[in-house]
Each structure stands twice: as C-alpha cells, then as structure tokens.
Amino acid sequence: MSREQRPRDARGTHTRAVHGPEGSASGAMSSAIVHSATFSFSSLEALEAEKALGPAGAYYQREGHPTLHACERRLAALDGAEVALLFSSGMAALSCAWLATLSAGDHVLVLDQCYGGTHGLLQWGAERLGWTYDLVDARDPAGWERAFRRETRVLHVESPTNPTLCVVDLARAATLAHRHDALLYVDNTVATPVGQQPLAHGADLVIYSVTKSIGGHSDLLAGSVVGSAARLERVWKARKVFGPVPDPALAWQIERSLKTLPLRVTRANANALELATRLKSHAAVAQVFYAGLPGHPGHETARSQMSLGFGPLLSFEVRGGAAAAVATANAFRLIRHGPSLGGVESLASLPAATSHVQLGAEGRDRAGIPEGLIRLSAGIEDADDVWADLEQALAHAALPTRA
C-alpha cells in the first residue's frame, strides 16, 4: 500500500462517481464478483508476498478481497482519500476506528447530539475496555476546549448531527483537536462523501453508515472508514482481528449504488429543503431543524463546507409533544415509518422511540431533542406528494386520541 499522498482528482463529482478512480476505465463495465473467500498460490513465496500486501492484497477475505477493493477504491476516490475500508455495518466501522486508537485509560470527546448508537458504544467501551469519555454540546463549540484532557485521543463529531442537524465547523474542530494532540473523527453519514469532504477540512478519519445514502435503497447493511494509508492500516488490523467484513456480492451492490449517489443526493437534498421551508410555516409545527434554512445557526458554516445542498435529513417538532408526534407518524400514508435514513423513499421516525431511546428523557432534553420530534429523511419522490402526506398527517396531531 502506497504511503504517498495521491494527487487530488480534478474530475467532477458525477464523473468520479460513475467512472471510479482515474485509470480504472477499461475492460468490463461492471466489477467482477469474485465468489471466493480463500485464495491459492503457486508457492509459499507467492503466498507470503500476497499476504505482505495487507489490506491491498487478496490472501483471505477477512484481510482483503478483489471485489471489496474495487468498491473501496471508488469510495476513496469520492472522498478525496488515499484508502477506504468496508465493514459489515456502520457501527462495525465506528467500533474498529475507535478500537484502533483507544486503549484503557484513554479519553474521547463526543458530541452530545450524536447518533444514539455512538452513545451505546461509548458506554460499552467505558464499562468493558476502560475508555473514559465526556459529552460536549454541538451548539457550544466554544466550550469544547475545557473538556480536553492530557489523555484525550479523539474528538468525534457528526455534521450535520442526527437528529437535530447541528452543524460543526470541521476546520475549527480539526484545529482544536490537533492542538491537543488528538485526532478528529467525523461521522459523515448524513452529508455523504459527495455532499461534504471532511478530510479536506482537516479530519483524520471519516466514518459512514453505508446502509444510509451511499447504499440508498434500504436493502443493504454496511459501513466504511476512509483516510490516509497510515491511519487506515491500524483500522484494517482491527477489522482483521474482529472480522466484520462484508461479502463480495454486497461490495458489488455498494459500488453500483455509488454510481448514482450524486443524482440521488441532489434530488433528496432539494426535497428536504422544500419540505423544511413549508413545514416552517405550518401551524402544527413548533420548530424545524434543517441547516438549509437561512435562520439555522449553522447555515453559513454549512454553506461553506457542504455541496449539492444541505443533506436529506430534517426534523420537526410537532406541537402537542410526544402524543401529537405519534399521532402524526401513525397517520403517514406515503411516507414510510422506520428507523433509518438516506433511502430513495421518504422515511420518518420518532427519535425518542428509536435512534435515541437509550438516552432517556433527561438525556434527550440535555441534547436538545424534543419528545415531540419527528425525523424525516427526504426521498426522491415528487416533493408535492410528500408534502400532501405531511399535511394530512399533521392534521391528526390536533385530534384527540381514542381511549
């Protein structure tokens, strides 16, 4: 694996998504699915030479695989990264990124507004592996400085956050982390690699739930970590030890989805902005969380570091609290009700009952997540049809529930 920094690909986002890395446009139009977990060699010397390639080799599927490599190269090209690694889920990707860096006694800083599964991993690591951690408020970056310790190894952020869409100034976060000899890890799932490139703003590693917008069709489970070859080698060793490697057919499916990622993201982002704008003036809605709205506190930062829009995810608080939100969600007809985001279908969930249930009411209040919040992942349907469903469902928020 080369340790030299690759020159930045000057081709446009759509071109890189369709054609993959430069120099790869020859032969079959679709990558081959190599249905083999084990590879044989003509001699011990040949076996050892292949094994020495590490993640770039094809010695045994848990260590590296040709079909995975094809997808990983395309992922890296989209992120402007040297290397990408695939995992069997987003949480597997995040876990291996942290396991590659944190030891007993090490300290990690994480946004209070991060994904609920990230909170679960923090608690698990603290109880079983001896990590320590503190939560910092995404809305108060000026206060992060005080939370760093001598043993802080990682500042982990999302931008925009899930589900309240706080925006982090990534360059500022990178400067802060590096000043304290810590690394900046960015969960870029909501923005996607075509909507935001954290490495260009100083991040050390970028993590994705590929299940979401990258996969984009609600039919696969995977994750990815991207970054420099030196950083990724340690993450690769964690993946090799714990084994969360996707199968070749899934890697091929992800690579195919990447070819249409900019198209899907552009459409979903445009729908999200249109729906957020309309929801903002709806009588049944108390507040809307979306960085694309000019009044959002992170709007200007998002404009400067995001592209193709402001992400497909928005959230809104229904007047009347949790009961009104449940009544609204139960009344959706076109919008699907489920615990994910980033698919071609518009999908809604109640964070208090799904992604952030483990925080409890007190933890959600601390993170600024209202009990009456509905998270909406805008799909690629006609925006007017999704809006019509929102309007008829919100009419149920004011109706009394049956005993």
Tab-separated table of C-alpha atoms in Angstrom:
chain	number	residue	atom	x	y	z
A	1	MET	CA	0.000	0.000	0.000
A	2	SER	CA	1.460	3.337	-1.013
A	3	ARG	CA	2.227	5.816	1.744
A	4	GLU	CA	2.416	8.724	-0.696
A	5	GLN	CA	-0.476	11.192	-0.786
A	6	ARG	CA	-2.380	10.796	-4.039
A	7	PRO	CA	-2.934	13.938	-6.106
A	8	ARG	CA	-6.477	15.199	-5.851
A	9	ASP	CA	-8.733	14.009	-8.687
A	10	ALA	CA	-9.752	17.110	-10.641
A	11	ARG	CA	-12.760	15.469	-12.321
A	12	GLY	CA	-16.267	16.428	-11.253
A	13	THR	CA	-18.259	14.618	-8.584
A	14	HIS	CA	-20.662	12.913	-11.002
A	15	THR	CA	-17.782	11.751	-13.202
A	16	ARG	CA	-15.868	10.265	-10.284
A	17	ALA	CA	-18.997	8.521	-9.036
A	18	VAL	CA	-19.716	6.919	-12.420
A	19	HIS	CA	-16.185	6.074	-13.557
A	20	GLY	CA	-14.381	5.494	-10.273
A	21	PRO	CA	-10.701	6.268	-9.719
A	22	GLU	CA	-8.642	7.603	-12.610
A	23	GLY	CA	-7.029	4.859	-14.648
A	24	SER	CA	-9.763	2.309	-13.921
A	25	ALA	CA	-11.906	2.856	-17.064
A	26	SER	CA	-11.067	-0.242	-19.114
A	27	GLY	CA	-12.362	-3.766	-19.514
A	28	ALA	CA	-15.714	-4.820	-18.088
A	29	MET	CA	-18.207	-2.053	-17.334
A	30	SER	CA	-19.064	-3.739	-14.032
A	31	SER	CA	-16.634	-5.064	-11.445
A	32	ALA	CA	-16.367	-8.828	-11.177
A	33	ILE	CA	-17.900	-10.559	-8.173
A	34	VAL	CA	-15.218	-12.993	-7.041
A	35	HIS	CA	-17.100	-15.682	-5.130
A	36	SER	CA	-14.140	-16.938	-3.172
A	37	ALA	CA	-13.137	-16.367	0.428
A	38	THR	CA	-9.877	-18.307	0.068
A	39	PHE	CA	-7.103	-17.842	-2.493
A	40	SER	CA	-4.436	-20.347	-3.507
A	41	PHE	CA	-0.854	-19.727	-4.585
A	42	SER	CA	1.764	-21.499	-6.677
A	43	SER	CA	4.369	-21.353	-3.905
A	44	LEU	CA	4.983	-20.348	-0.325
A	45	GLU	CA	6.866	-17.319	-1.615
A	46	ALA	CA	3.866	-16.191	-3.664
A	47	LEU	CA	1.563	-16.681	-0.666
A	48	GLU	CA	3.826	-14.647	1.599
A	49	ALA	CA	4.188	-11.886	-0.994
A	50	GLU	CA	0.401	-11.548	-1.283
A	51	LYS	CA	-0.086	-11.610	2.484
A	52	ALA	CA	2.528	-8.870	2.859
A	53	LEU	CA	0.279	-6.547	0.820
A	54	GLY	CA	-2.071	-6.366	3.817
A	55	PRO	CA	-5.389	-4.667	3.008
A	56	ALA	CA	-4.346	-4.240	-0.627
A	57	GLY	CA	-3.832	-7.972	-1.106
A	58	ALA	CA	-6.112	-10.953	-1.780
A	59	TYR	CA	-4.840	-13.578	0.620
A	60	TYR	CA	-8.008	-14.352	2.616
A	61	GLN	CA	-11.314	-12.471	2.556
A	62	ARG	CA	-11.072	-11.204	6.122
A	63	GLU	CA	-7.820	-9.456	5.174
A	64	GLY	CA	-8.614	-8.266	1.646
A	65	HIS	CA	-10.640	-9.208	-1.416
A	66	PRO	CA	-10.657	-8.093	-5.091
A	67	THR	CA	-14.358	-7.214	-5.193
A	68	LEU	CA	-14.086	-5.286	-1.940
A	69	HIS	CA	-11.021	-3.494	-3.305
A	70	ALA	CA	-12.963	-2.264	-6.352
A	71	CYS	CA	-15.644	-0.732	-4.147
A	72	GLU	CA	-13.133	0.637	-1.638
A	73	ARG	CA	-11.166	2.400	-4.375
A	74	ARG	CA	-14.337	4.087	-5.629
A	75	LEU	CA	-15.267	5.157	-2.090
A	76	ALA	CA	-11.799	6.604	-1.534
A	77	ALA	CA	-11.920	8.484	-4.849
A	78	LEU	CA	-15.240	10.116	-3.944
A	79	ASP	CA	-13.881	11.254	-0.574
A	80	GLY	CA	-10.550	12.502	-1.896
A	81	ALA	CA	-8.937	9.879	0.342
A	82	GLU	CA	-5.948	7.607	-0.027
A	83	VAL	CA	-7.698	4.489	1.276
A	84	ALA	CA	-11.167	3.239	2.213
A	85	LEU	CA	-12.172	0.093	4.080
A	86	LEU	CA	-15.552	-1.611	4.004
A	87	PHE	CA	-17.273	-3.085	7.049
A	88	SER	CA	-20.371	-5.149	7.690
A	89	SER	CA	-22.214	-2.193	9.297
A	90	GLY	CA	-21.750	1.453	10.207
A	91	MET	CA	-21.356	0.543	13.876
A	92	ALA	CA	-18.694	-2.016	12.944
A	93	ALA	CA	-16.833	0.725	11.080
A	94	LEU	CA	-17.054	3.127	14.024
A	95	SER	CA	-16.117	0.432	16.532
A	96	CYS	CA	-12.995	-0.580	14.614
A	97	ALA	CA	-11.966	3.058	14.145
A	98	TRP	CA	-12.110	3.574	17.897
A	99	LEU	CA	-10.603	0.189	18.765
A	100	ALA	CA	-7.670	1.045	16.513
A	101	THR	CA	-6.988	4.203	18.512
A	102	LEU	CA	-8.231	3.888	22.092
A	103	SER	CA	-6.690	1.892	24.928
A	104	ALA	CA	-7.641	1.537	28.568
A	105	GLY	CA	-7.407	4.954	30.246
A	106	ASP	CA	-7.698	6.911	27.000
A	107	HIS	CA	-10.279	9.676	26.787
A	108	VAL	CA	-12.626	10.531	23.909
A	109	LEU	CA	-14.814	13.596	23.383
A	110	VAL	CA	-18.123	13.076	21.589
A	111	LEU	CA	-20.980	15.398	20.710
A	112	ASP	CA	-23.986	15.001	22.982
A	113	GLN	CA	-26.125	15.264	19.826
A	114	CYS	CA	-24.503	12.259	18.117
A	115	TYR	CA	-26.332	9.177	16.910
A	116	GLY	CA	-27.729	7.030	19.702
A	117	GLY	CA	-25.639	4.012	18.681
A	118	THR	CA	-22.499	6.093	19.207
A	119	HIS	CA	-23.619	6.732	22.784
A	120	GLY	CA	-24.112	2.999	23.219
A	121	LEU	CA	-20.584	2.267	22.003
A	122	LEU	CA	-19.174	4.880	24.371
A	123	GLN	CA	-20.867	3.272	27.348
A	124	TRP	CA	-19.835	-0.218	26.268
A	125	GLY	CA	-16.192	0.832	25.863
A	126	ALA	CA	-16.168	2.602	29.213
A	127	GLU	CA	-17.618	-0.416	31.033
A	128	ARG	CA	-15.562	-3.157	29.365
A	129	LEU	CA	-12.425	-1.597	27.882
A	130	GLY	CA	-11.609	1.193	30.299
A	131	TRP	CA	-12.175	4.149	27.996
A	132	THR	CA	-13.287	7.418	29.535
A	133	TYR	CA	-15.387	9.996	27.744
A	134	ASP	CA	-17.130	13.325	28.011
A	135	LEU	CA	-20.045	14.665	26.005
A	136	VAL	CA	-19.807	18.176	24.584
A	137	ASP	CA	-22.615	20.305	23.221
A	138	ALA	CA	-22.569	20.781	19.438
A	139	ARG	CA	-24.346	24.096	19.980
A	140	ASP	CA	-21.488	25.453	22.141
A	141	PRO	CA	-18.146	24.746	20.411
A	142	ALA	CA	-16.526	27.482	22.478
A	143	GLY	CA	-16.919	25.179	25.494
A	144	TRP	CA	-15.154	22.180	23.946
A	145	GLU	CA	-11.691	23.434	24.854
A	146	ARG	CA	-12.332	22.921	28.573
A	147	ALA	CA	-13.274	19.264	28.058
A	148	PHE	CA	-9.903	18.176	26.650
A	149	ARG	CA	-7.554	16.268	28.941
A	150	ARG	CA	-3.958	15.157	28.656
A	151	GLU	CA	-5.218	11.645	27.812
A	152	THR	CA	-7.756	12.771	25.165
A	153	ARG	CA	-7.074	10.832	21.978
A	154	VAL	CA	-10.130	11.538	19.796
A	155	LEU	CA	-12.689	14.271	19.181
A	156	HIS	CA	-15.604	12.565	17.429
A	157	VAL	CA	-18.229	14.702	15.692
A	158	GLU	CA	-21.105	14.477	13.230
A	159	SER	CA	-22.083	17.270	10.876
A	160	PRO	CA	-24.937	17.686	10.439
A	161	THR	CA	-25.869	15.785	13.574
A	162	ASN	CA	-28.615	13.196	13.760
A	163	PRO	CA	-31.416	14.106	14.516
A	164	THR	CA	-31.202	17.825	15.394
A	165	LEU	CA	-29.000	18.843	12.431
A	166	CYS	CA	-26.416	20.847	14.361
A	167	VAL	CA	-23.533	21.931	12.122
A	168	VAL	CA	-19.891	21.632	13.159
A	169	ASP	CA	-17.206	23.867	11.686
A	170	LEU	CA	-14.933	20.990	10.678
A	171	ALA	CA	-11.788	23.061	10.114
A	172	ARG	CA	-12.193	24.654	13.543
A	173	ALA	CA	-12.770	21.239	15.139
A	174	ALA	CA	-9.665	19.815	13.440
A	175	THR	CA	-7.513	22.716	14.633
A	176	LEU	CA	-8.799	22.279	18.177
A	177	ALA	CA	-8.232	18.522	18.247
A	178	HIS	CA	-4.752	18.743	16.769
A	179	ARG	CA	-3.754	21.500	19.168
A	180	HIS	CA	-4.421	18.986	21.954
A	181	ASP	CA	-2.582	16.165	20.128
A	182	ALA	CA	-5.890	14.413	19.472
A	183	LEU	CA	-7.422	13.118	16.263
A	184	LEU	CA	-10.633	14.354	14.643
A	185	TYR	CA	-13.047	11.624	13.560
A	186	VAL	CA	-16.102	12.690	11.560
A	187	ASP	CA	-19.259	10.654	11.044
A	188	ASN	CA	-20.220	11.972	7.607
A	189	THR	CA	-23.226	9.699	7.098
A	190	VAL	CA	-25.858	12.432	6.755
A	191	ALA	CA	-23.847	14.632	4.370
A	192	THR	CA	-22.323	11.749	2.303
A	193	PRO	CA	-18.934	11.897	0.550
A	194	VAL	CA	-20.431	13.828	-2.378
A	195	GLY	CA	-22.024	16.387	-0.063
A	196	GLN	CA	-19.094	17.077	2.260
A	197	GLN	CA	-15.437	16.075	2.394
A	198	PRO	CA	-14.153	16.266	5.966
A	199	LEU	CA	-10.611	15.188	5.074
A	200	ALA	CA	-10.221	18.422	3.098
A	201	HIS	CA	-11.081	20.332	6.288
A	202	GLY	CA	-8.503	18.546	8.436
A	203	ALA	CA	-10.302	15.410	9.662
A	204	ASP	CA	-8.119	12.363	10.307
A	205	LEU	CA	-10.714	9.648	9.706
A	206	VAL	CA	-14.197	9.725	8.195
A	207	ILE	CA	-16.825	7.121	9.073
A	208	TYR	CA	-20.007	6.161	7.228
A	209	SER	CA	-23.010	4.026	7.700
A	210	VAL	CA	-23.074	2.858	4.079
A	211	THR	CA	-26.541	1.480	4.836
A	212	LYS	CA	-27.886	5.017	4.516
A	213	SER	CA	-27.467	7.323	1.494
A	214	ILE	CA	-24.483	5.517	-0.035
A	215	GLY	CA	-26.438	2.276	-0.317
A	216	GLY	CA	-29.523	4.380	-0.826
A	217	HIS	CA	-32.181	1.724	-1.380
A	218	SER	CA	-32.888	0.392	2.147
A	219	ASP	CA	-31.648	-3.044	1.100
A	220	LEU	CA	-28.128	-3.440	2.481
A	221	LEU	CA	-26.171	-3.139	5.736
A	222	ALA	CA	-22.572	-1.897	5.614
A	223	GLY	CA	-20.102	0.721	6.837
A	224	SER	CA	-16.884	2.376	5.749
A	225	VAL	CA	-13.867	4.226	7.120
A	226	VAL	CA	-11.741	6.454	4.873
A	227	GLY	CA	-8.489	8.296	5.432
A	228	SER	CA	-4.759	8.061	4.871
A	229	ALA	CA	-2.993	4.729	4.347
A	230	ALA	CA	-1.105	5.125	7.614
A	231	ARG	CA	-4.282	5.723	9.662
A	232	LEU	CA	-6.248	3.018	7.870
A	233	GLU	CA	-3.619	0.335	8.435
A	234	ARG	CA	-4.423	0.351	12.159
A	235	VAL	CA	-8.143	0.252	11.405
A	236	TRP	CA	-7.541	-2.635	8.993
A	237	LYS	CA	-5.784	-4.578	11.769
A	238	ALA	CA	-8.845	-4.102	13.991
A	239	ARG	CA	-11.083	-5.301	11.145
A	240	LYS	CA	-8.848	-8.331	10.640
A	241	VAL	CA	-8.974	-9.229	14.339
A	242	PHE	CA	-12.731	-8.807	14.828
A	243	GLY	CA	-13.778	-9.838	11.320
A	244	PRO	CA	-16.691	-7.514	10.344
A	245	VAL	CA	-16.059	-7.852	6.597
A	246	PRO	CA	-18.927	-7.726	4.049
A	247	ASP	CA	-19.268	-10.400	1.393
A	248	PRO	CA	-18.280	-9.770	-2.259
A	249	ALA	CA	-21.843	-9.574	-3.580
A	250	LEU	CA	-22.640	-6.822	-1.085
A	251	ALA	CA	-19.491	-4.890	-2.031
A	252	TRP	CA	-20.553	-5.080	-5.687
A	253	GLN	CA	-24.025	-3.804	-4.743
A	254	ILE	CA	-22.478	-0.846	-2.892
A	255	GLU	CA	-20.208	0.000	-5.824
A	256	ARG	CA	-23.192	0.049	-8.176
A	257	SER	CA	-25.081	2.354	-5.794
A	258	LEU	CA	-22.133	4.759	-5.725
A	259	LYS	CA	-22.555	5.448	-9.440
A	260	THR	CA	-25.911	7.166	-8.839
A	261	LEU	CA	-25.097	8.691	-5.441
A	262	PRO	CA	-24.751	12.334	-6.629
A	263	LEU	CA	-28.059	12.135	-8.516
A	264	ARG	CA	-29.935	10.691	-5.542
A	265	VAL	CA	-28.334	13.070	-3.042
A	266	THR	CA	-29.045	16.153	-5.151
A	267	ARG	CA	-32.717	15.228	-5.510
A	268	ALA	CA	-33.213	14.222	-1.878
A	269	ASN	CA	-31.457	17.357	-0.644
A	270	ALA	CA	-33.660	19.572	-2.821
A	271	ASN	CA	-36.761	17.827	-1.482
A	272	ALA	CA	-35.555	18.229	2.098
A	273	LEU	CA	-35.093	21.967	1.653
A	274	GLU	CA	-38.519	22.362	0.055
A	275	LEU	CA	-40.238	20.357	2.804
A	276	ALA	CA	-38.366	22.159	5.597
A	277	THR	CA	-39.372	25.524	4.121
A	278	ARG	CA	-43.042	24.540	4.007
A	279	LEU	CA	-43.024	22.934	7.464
A	280	LYS	CA	-41.574	26.099	8.983
A	281	SER	CA	-44.856	27.941	8.393
A	282	HIS	CA	-47.219	25.076	9.306
A	283	ALA	CA	-49.428	25.821	12.307
A	284	ALA	CA	-48.952	22.330	13.812
A	285	VAL	CA	-45.144	22.586	13.766
A	286	ALA	CA	-43.334	24.244	16.678
A	287	GLN	CA	-39.869	24.315	15.090
A	288	VAL	CA	-37.910	22.879	12.176
A	289	PHE	CA	-34.303	21.660	12.289
A	290	TYR	CA	-32.559	21.948	8.914
A	291	ALA	CA	-29.261	23.617	8.056
A	292	GLY	CA	-30.580	24.733	4.676
A	293	LEU	CA	-32.924	27.243	6.287
A	294	PRO	CA	-31.352	30.738	6.418
A	295	GLY	CA	-32.308	31.152	10.070
A	296	HIS	CA	-30.471	28.000	11.176
A	297	PRO	CA	-27.481	28.897	13.427
A	298	GLY	CA	-25.162	26.719	11.339
A	299	HIS	CA	-26.450	27.804	7.942
A	300	GLU	CA	-23.413	29.823	6.855
A	301	THR	CA	-20.973	27.155	8.027
A	302	ALA	CA	-22.960	24.513	6.139
A	303	ARG	CA	-22.945	26.692	3.002
A	304	SER	CA	-19.164	26.938	3.168
A	305	GLN	CA	-18.355	23.250	3.696
A	306	MET	CA	-21.232	21.316	2.096
A	307	SER	CA	-22.156	20.830	-1.561
A	308	LEU	CA	-25.157	19.562	-3.556
A	309	GLY	CA	-27.405	21.019	-0.857
A	310	PHE	CA	-27.688	20.578	2.892
A	311	GLY	CA	-28.420	16.880	3.285
A	312	PRO	CA	-31.586	14.769	3.009
A	313	LEU	CA	-32.372	14.759	6.716
A	314	LEU	CA	-34.611	17.244	8.544
A	315	SER	CA	-36.515	17.131	11.804
A	316	PHE	CA	-39.528	18.984	13.098
A	317	GLU	CA	-41.212	19.291	16.470
A	318	VAL	CA	-44.959	18.747	16.470
A	319	ARG	CA	-46.998	20.998	18.750
A	320	GLY	CA	-48.552	18.891	21.479
A	321	GLY	CA	-45.458	16.865	22.354
A	322	ALA	CA	-44.909	13.134	22.101
A	323	ALA	CA	-48.573	12.162	21.738
A	324	ALA	CA	-49.061	14.556	18.818
A	325	ALA	CA	-45.894	13.296	17.149
A	326	VAL	CA	-47.028	9.685	17.487
A	327	ALA	CA	-50.456	10.563	16.042
A	328	THR	CA	-48.773	12.272	13.101
A	329	ALA	CA	-46.352	9.421	12.402
A	330	ASN	CA	-49.137	6.846	12.625
A	331	ALA	CA	-51.133	8.775	10.001
A	332	PHE	CA	-48.496	8.775	7.261
A	333	ARG	CA	-49.654	7.092	4.055
A	334	LEU	CA	-46.878	7.737	1.531
A	335	ILE	CA	-44.030	8.401	3.935
A	336	ARG	CA	-42.739	5.153	5.398
A	337	HIS	CA	-42.246	4.804	9.159
A	338	GLY	CA	-38.947	3.156	10.091
A	339	PRO	CA	-35.575	3.572	11.823
A	340	SER	CA	-33.156	4.593	9.059
A	341	LEU	CA	-32.392	7.364	6.571
A	342	GLY	CA	-30.921	8.075	3.161
A	343	GLY	CA	-33.100	5.814	1.021
A	344	VAL	CA	-34.949	6.716	-2.157
A	345	GLU	CA	-38.211	6.527	-0.176
A	346	SER	CA	-39.112	9.253	2.310
A	347	LEU	CA	-38.808	7.706	5.752
A	348	ALA	CA	-39.861	9.097	9.139
A	349	SER	CA	-39.025	8.047	12.680
A	350	LEU	CA	-39.513	9.214	16.250
A	351	PRO	CA	-36.024	9.623	17.787
A	352	ALA	CA	-37.452	9.318	21.309
A	353	ALA	CA	-38.597	5.791	20.443
A	354	THR	CA	-35.843	4.676	18.033
A	355	SER	CA	-32.390	6.169	17.435
A	356	HIS	CA	-32.134	7.979	20.774
A	357	VAL	CA	-34.321	5.897	23.064
A	358	GLN	CA	-31.323	4.830	25.177
A	359	LEU	CA	-30.599	8.435	26.166
A	360	GLY	CA	-33.802	8.622	28.199
A	361	ALA	CA	-35.942	11.735	28.506
A	362	GLU	CA	-33.313	13.586	30.560
A	363	GLY	CA	-30.517	12.820	28.106
A	364	ARG	CA	-32.634	13.853	25.138
A	365	ASP	CA	-33.530	17.107	26.853
A	366	ARG	CA	-29.836	17.807	27.518
A	367	ALA	CA	-29.038	17.175	23.842
A	368	GLY	CA	-31.911	19.405	22.690
A	369	ILE	CA	-34.033	16.578	21.266
A	370	PRO	CA	-37.730	17.334	21.923
A	371	GLU	CA	-40.026	14.451	22.839
A	372	GLY	CA	-42.357	15.537	20.029
A	373	LEU	CA	-39.644	15.406	17.366
A	374	ILE	CA	-40.169	13.638	14.042
A	375	ARG	CA	-37.094	12.926	11.951
A	376	LEU	CA	-37.770	12.879	8.219
A	377	SER	CA	-35.357	11.538	5.641
A	378	ALA	CA	-36.477	13.031	2.342
A	379	GLY	CA	-36.551	10.615	-0.563
A	380	ILE	CA	-36.529	11.291	-4.287
A	381	GLU	CA	-40.306	11.325	-4.851
A	382	ASP	CA	-42.175	14.374	-6.117
A	383	ALA	CA	-42.000	16.901	-3.290
A	384	ASP	CA	-45.671	17.859	-3.679
A	385	ASP	CA	-46.742	14.278	-2.998
A	386	VAL	CA	-44.634	14.065	0.156
A	387	TRP	CA	-45.972	17.449	1.276
A	388	ALA	CA	-49.564	16.334	0.778
A	389	ASP	CA	-48.886	13.363	3.057
A	390	LEU	CA	-47.290	15.604	5.683
A	391	GLU	CA	-50.269	17.953	5.623
A	392	GLN	CA	-52.873	15.237	6.066
A	393	ALA	CA	-50.809	13.524	8.799
A	394	LEU	CA	-50.226	16.747	10.732
A	395	ALA	CA	-53.991	17.266	10.815
A	396	HIS	CA	-54.101	14.264	13.163
A	397	ALA	CA	-51.788	15.998	15.660
A	398	ALA	CA	-54.671	18.145	16.936
A	399	LEU	CA	-57.181	15.301	17.064
A	400	PRO	CA	-57.859	13.649	20.422
A	401	THR	CA	-56.582	10.088	20.647
A	402	ARG	CA	-59.059	7.298	21.307
A	403	ALA	CA	-59.050	5.652	24.701
